[in-house]
CSV table of C-alpha atoms in Angstrom, one decimal:
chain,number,residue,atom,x,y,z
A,1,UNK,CA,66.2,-129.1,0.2
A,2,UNK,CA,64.4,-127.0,-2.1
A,3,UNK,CA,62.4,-125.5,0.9
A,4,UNK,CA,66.0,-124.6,2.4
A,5,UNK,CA,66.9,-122.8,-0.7
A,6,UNK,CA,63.7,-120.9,-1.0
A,7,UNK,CA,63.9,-120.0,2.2
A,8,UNK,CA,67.8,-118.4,2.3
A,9,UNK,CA,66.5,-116.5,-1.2
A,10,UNK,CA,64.2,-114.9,1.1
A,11,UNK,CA,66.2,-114.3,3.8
A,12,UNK,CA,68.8,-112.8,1.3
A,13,UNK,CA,66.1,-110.6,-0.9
A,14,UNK,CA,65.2,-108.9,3.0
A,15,UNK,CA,68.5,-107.9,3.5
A,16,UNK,CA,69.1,-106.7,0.5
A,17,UNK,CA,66.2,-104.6,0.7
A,18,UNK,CA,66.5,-103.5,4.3
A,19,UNK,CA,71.0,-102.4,3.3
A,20,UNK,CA,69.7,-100.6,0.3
A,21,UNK,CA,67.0,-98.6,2.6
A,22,UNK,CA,69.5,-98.2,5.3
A,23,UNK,CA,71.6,-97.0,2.5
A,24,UNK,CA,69.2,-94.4,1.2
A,25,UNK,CA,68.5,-93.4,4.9
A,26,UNK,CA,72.1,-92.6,4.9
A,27,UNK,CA,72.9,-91.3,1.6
A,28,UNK,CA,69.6,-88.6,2.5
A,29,UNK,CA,71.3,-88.0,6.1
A,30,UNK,CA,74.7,-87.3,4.2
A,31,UNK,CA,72.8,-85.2,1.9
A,32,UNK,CA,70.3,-83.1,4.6
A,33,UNK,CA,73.7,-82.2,6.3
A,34,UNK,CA,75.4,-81.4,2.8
A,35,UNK,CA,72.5,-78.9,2.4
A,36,UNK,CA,72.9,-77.5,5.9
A,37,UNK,CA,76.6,-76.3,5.9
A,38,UNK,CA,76.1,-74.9,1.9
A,39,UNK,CA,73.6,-72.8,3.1
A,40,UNK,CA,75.4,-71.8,5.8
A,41,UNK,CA,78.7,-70.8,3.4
A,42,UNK,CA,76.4,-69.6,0.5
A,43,UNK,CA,74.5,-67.4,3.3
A,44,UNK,CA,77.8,-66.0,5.2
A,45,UNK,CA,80.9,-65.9,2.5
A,46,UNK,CA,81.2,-64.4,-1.4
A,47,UNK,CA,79.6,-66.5,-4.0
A,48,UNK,CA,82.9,-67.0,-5.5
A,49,UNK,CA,84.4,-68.3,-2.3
A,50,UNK,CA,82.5,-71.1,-1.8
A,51,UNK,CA,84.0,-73.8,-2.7
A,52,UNK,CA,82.9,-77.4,-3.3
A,53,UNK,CA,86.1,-78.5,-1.1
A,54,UNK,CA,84.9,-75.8,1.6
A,55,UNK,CA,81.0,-77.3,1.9
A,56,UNK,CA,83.0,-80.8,1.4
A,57,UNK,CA,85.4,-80.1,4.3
A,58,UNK,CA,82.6,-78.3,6.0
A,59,UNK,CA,79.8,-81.5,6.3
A,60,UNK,CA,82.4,-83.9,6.5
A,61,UNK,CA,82.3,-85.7,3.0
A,62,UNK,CA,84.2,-86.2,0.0
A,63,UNK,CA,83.9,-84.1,-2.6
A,64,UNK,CA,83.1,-87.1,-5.3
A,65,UNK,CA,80.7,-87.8,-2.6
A,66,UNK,CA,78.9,-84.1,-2.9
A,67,UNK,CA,79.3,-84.1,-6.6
A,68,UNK,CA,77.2,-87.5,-6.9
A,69,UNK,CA,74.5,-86.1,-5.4
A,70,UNK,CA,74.2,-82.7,-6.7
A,71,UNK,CA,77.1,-82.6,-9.7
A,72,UNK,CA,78.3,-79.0,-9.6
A,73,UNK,CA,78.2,-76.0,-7.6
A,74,UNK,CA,75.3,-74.8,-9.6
A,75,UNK,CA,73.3,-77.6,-9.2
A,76,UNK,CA,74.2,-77.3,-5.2
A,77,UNK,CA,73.0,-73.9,-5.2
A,78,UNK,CA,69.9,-74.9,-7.1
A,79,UNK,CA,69.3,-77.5,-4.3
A,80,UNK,CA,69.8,-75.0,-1.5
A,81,UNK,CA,67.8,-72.2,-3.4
A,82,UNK,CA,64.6,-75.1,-3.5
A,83,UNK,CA,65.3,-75.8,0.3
A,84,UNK,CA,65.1,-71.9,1.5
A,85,UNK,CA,61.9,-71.5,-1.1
A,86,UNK,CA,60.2,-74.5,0.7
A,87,UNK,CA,61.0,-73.2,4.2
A,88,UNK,CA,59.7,-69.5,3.2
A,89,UNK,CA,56.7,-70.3,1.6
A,90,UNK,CA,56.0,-72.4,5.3
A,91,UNK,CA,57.2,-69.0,6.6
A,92,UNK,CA,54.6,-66.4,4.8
A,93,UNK,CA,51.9,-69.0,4.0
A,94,UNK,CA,49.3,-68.7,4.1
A,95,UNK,CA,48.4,-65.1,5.7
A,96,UNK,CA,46.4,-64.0,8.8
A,97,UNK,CA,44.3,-61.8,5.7
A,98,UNK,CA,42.3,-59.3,7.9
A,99,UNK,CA,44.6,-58.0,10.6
A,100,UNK,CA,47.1,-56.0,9.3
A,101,UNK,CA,49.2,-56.8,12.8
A,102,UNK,CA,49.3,-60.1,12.6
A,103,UNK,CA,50.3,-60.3,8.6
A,104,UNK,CA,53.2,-57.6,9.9
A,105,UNK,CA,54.3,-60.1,12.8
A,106,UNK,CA,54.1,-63.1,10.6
A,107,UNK,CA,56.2,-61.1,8.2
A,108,UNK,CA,59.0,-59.4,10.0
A,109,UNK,CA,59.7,-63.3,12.3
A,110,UNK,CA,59.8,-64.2,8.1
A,111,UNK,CA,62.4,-61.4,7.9
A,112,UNK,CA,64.3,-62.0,11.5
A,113,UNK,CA,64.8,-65.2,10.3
A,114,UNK,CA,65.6,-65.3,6.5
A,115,UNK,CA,66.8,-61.5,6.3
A,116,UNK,CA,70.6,-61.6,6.8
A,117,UNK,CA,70.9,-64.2,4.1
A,118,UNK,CA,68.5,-62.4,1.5
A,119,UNK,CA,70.5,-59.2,2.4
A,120,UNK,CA,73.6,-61.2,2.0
A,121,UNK,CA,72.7,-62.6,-1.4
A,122,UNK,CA,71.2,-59.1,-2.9
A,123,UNK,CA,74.6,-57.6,-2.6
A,124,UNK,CA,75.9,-59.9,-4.5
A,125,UNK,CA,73.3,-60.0,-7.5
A,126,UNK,CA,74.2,-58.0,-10.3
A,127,UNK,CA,77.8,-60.0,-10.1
A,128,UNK,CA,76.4,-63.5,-10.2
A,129,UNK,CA,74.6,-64.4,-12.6
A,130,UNK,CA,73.3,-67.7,-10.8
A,131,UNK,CA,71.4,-65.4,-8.2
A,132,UNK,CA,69.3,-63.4,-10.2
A,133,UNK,CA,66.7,-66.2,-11.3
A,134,UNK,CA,66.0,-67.0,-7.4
A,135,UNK,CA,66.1,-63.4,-6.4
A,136,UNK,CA,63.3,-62.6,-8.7
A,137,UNK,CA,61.6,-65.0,-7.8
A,138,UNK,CA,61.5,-64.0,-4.3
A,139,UNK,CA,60.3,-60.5,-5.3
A,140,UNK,CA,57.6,-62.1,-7.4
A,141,UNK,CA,56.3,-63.8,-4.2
A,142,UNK,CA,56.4,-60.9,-2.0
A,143,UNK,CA,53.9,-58.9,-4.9
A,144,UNK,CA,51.8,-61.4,-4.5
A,145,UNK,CA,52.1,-61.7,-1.0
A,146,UNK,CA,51.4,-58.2,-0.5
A,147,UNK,CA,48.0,-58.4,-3.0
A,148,UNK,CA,46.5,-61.4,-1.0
A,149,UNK,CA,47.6,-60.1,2.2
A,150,UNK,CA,46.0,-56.1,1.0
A,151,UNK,CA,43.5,-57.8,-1.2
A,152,UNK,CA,40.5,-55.6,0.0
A,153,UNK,CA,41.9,-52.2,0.0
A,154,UNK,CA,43.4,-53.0,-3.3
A,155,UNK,CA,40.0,-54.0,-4.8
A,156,UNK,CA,38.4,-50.4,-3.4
A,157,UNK,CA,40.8,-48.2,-5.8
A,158,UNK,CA,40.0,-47.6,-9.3
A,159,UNK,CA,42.2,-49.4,-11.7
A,160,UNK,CA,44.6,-46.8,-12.7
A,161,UNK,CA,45.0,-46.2,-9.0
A,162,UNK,CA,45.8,-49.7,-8.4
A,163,UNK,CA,49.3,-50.5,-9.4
A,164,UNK,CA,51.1,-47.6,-7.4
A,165,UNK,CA,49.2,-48.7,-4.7
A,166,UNK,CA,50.6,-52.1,-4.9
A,167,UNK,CA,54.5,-50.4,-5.3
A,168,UNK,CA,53.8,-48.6,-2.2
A,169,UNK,CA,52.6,-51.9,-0.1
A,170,UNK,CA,55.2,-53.6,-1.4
A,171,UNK,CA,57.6,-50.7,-0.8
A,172,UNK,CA,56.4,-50.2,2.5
A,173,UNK,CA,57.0,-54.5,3.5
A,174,UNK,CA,60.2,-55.0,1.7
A,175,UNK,CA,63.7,-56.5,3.3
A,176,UNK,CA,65.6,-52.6,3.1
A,177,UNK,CA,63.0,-51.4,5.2
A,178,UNK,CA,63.3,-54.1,7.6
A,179,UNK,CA,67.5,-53.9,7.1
A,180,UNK,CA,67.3,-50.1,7.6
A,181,UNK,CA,65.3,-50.1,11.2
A,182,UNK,CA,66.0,-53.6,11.8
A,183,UNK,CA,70.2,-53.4,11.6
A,184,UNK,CA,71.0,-49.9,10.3
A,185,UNK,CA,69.2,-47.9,13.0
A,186,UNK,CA,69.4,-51.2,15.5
A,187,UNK,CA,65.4,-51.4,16.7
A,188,UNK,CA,63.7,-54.2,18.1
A,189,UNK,CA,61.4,-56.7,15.9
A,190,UNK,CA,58.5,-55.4,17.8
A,191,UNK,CA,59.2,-51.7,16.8
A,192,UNK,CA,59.6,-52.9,13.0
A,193,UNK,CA,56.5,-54.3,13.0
A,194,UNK,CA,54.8,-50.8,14.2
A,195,UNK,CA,56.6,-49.1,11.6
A,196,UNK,CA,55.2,-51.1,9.1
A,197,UNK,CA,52.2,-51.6,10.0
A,198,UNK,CA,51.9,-47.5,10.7
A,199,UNK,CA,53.3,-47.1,7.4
C-alpha cells in the first residue's frame, strides 16, 4: 500500500511540475506577444494615446492580465525599451572595424529597420518625459559606436582636434541624415550608404 501511495505522490509532483512549466511557457507566450503589439502602438501612435486597453485589446488579453506582468504603462514601456536595446545592440554589434563600407551597410540596414520608430519617438521627446532616459541612451551608443567603428583615424589627430572630429562622424552617421535622404528626399538604402560613407 505504501508503495501505491509513494508512487501516485510521484506521479502527482510530475504533473505539477510539468502544468506549472506549461504554464510559464504560456504566461512568456502571452507576454512575447504583449511586447509585440506595444511596440507596435508605442512605435506608430502618440505616447499619450496608447493605452493599456489599446495594447490589451491589441494582443488579445486582459488588462489585469497585462498589468500582472508589467504593472503600468511605464513599466511596459520600460519592457519594450529593453527589448528594442537588445535587438539593436544584435543590430550594430559588433562592427566590420576596417572597411568603412561595410560599417556604413551594417549601419543604414540598422537604420532601415529601426529608423521610423526612433524618428517616431524623437518627436515626441521633449513632451514625455519617459523617453528622454532611453533616447539618450541611444545617442550614448551611437558616440561610441562611431569611436570604435573610426577608432584609427581618431587616434591620428592631436587631442584638441579630437572631439570635433568625433561630432562630425557622429554628425555625419546620425538617424536625420539617414531621415533626410532616406524619406525626405526618397533615395534608395544603397545611395545612403554612399552618402555616408563619401561624407
Amino acid at each position: 500500500m505504501l508503495a501505491i501511495y509513494n508512487v501516485y505522490i510521484m506521479n502527482m509532483n510530475s504533473r505539477r511540475a510539468y502544468d506549472g512549466a506549461l504554464r510559464a511557457e504560456k504566461a512568456e507566450e502571452t507576454a512575447q506577444r504583449v511586447l509585440v503589439e506595444a511596440e507596435r502602438l508605442f512605435a506608430t501612435e502618440p505616447f499619450d494615446r496608447v493605452t493599456l486597453g489599446a495594447v490589451a485589446q491589441a494582443a488579445g488579453v486582459t488588462i489585469p492580465t497585462l498589468q500582472r506582468r508589467f504593472g503600468n504603462k511605464d513599466g511596459l514601456f520600460g519592457a519594450c525599451a529593453m527589448r528594442v536595446a537588445e535587438r539593436v545592440k544584435r543590430q550594430l554589434g559588433p562592427p566590420p572595424v576596417g572597411s568603412i563600407t561595410m560599417c556604413m551597410a551594417q549601419h543604414v540596414a540598422h537604420y532601415e529597420r529601426e529608423g521610423a520608430m526612433m524618428w517616431h519617438l524623437l518627436r515626441q521627446e521633449a513632451d514625455v518625459v519617459l523617453l528622454q532616459a532611453p533616447l539618450a541612451a541611444g545617442r550614448a551608443s551611437h558616440r561610441a559606436w562611431v569611436e570604435t567603428v573610426f577608432a584609427k583615424s581618431i587616434g591620428r589627430v592631436d587631442r584638441r582636434k579630437r572631439r570635433p572630429r568625433i561630432d562630425a562622424l557622429v554628425a555625419v552617421t546620425d538617424l536625420f541624415v539617414w531621415k533626410l535622404l532616406r524619406i525626405d528626399l526618397g533615395r534608395s538604402a544603397a545611395e545612403v550608404e554612399a552618402v555616408m560613407c563619401a561624407m
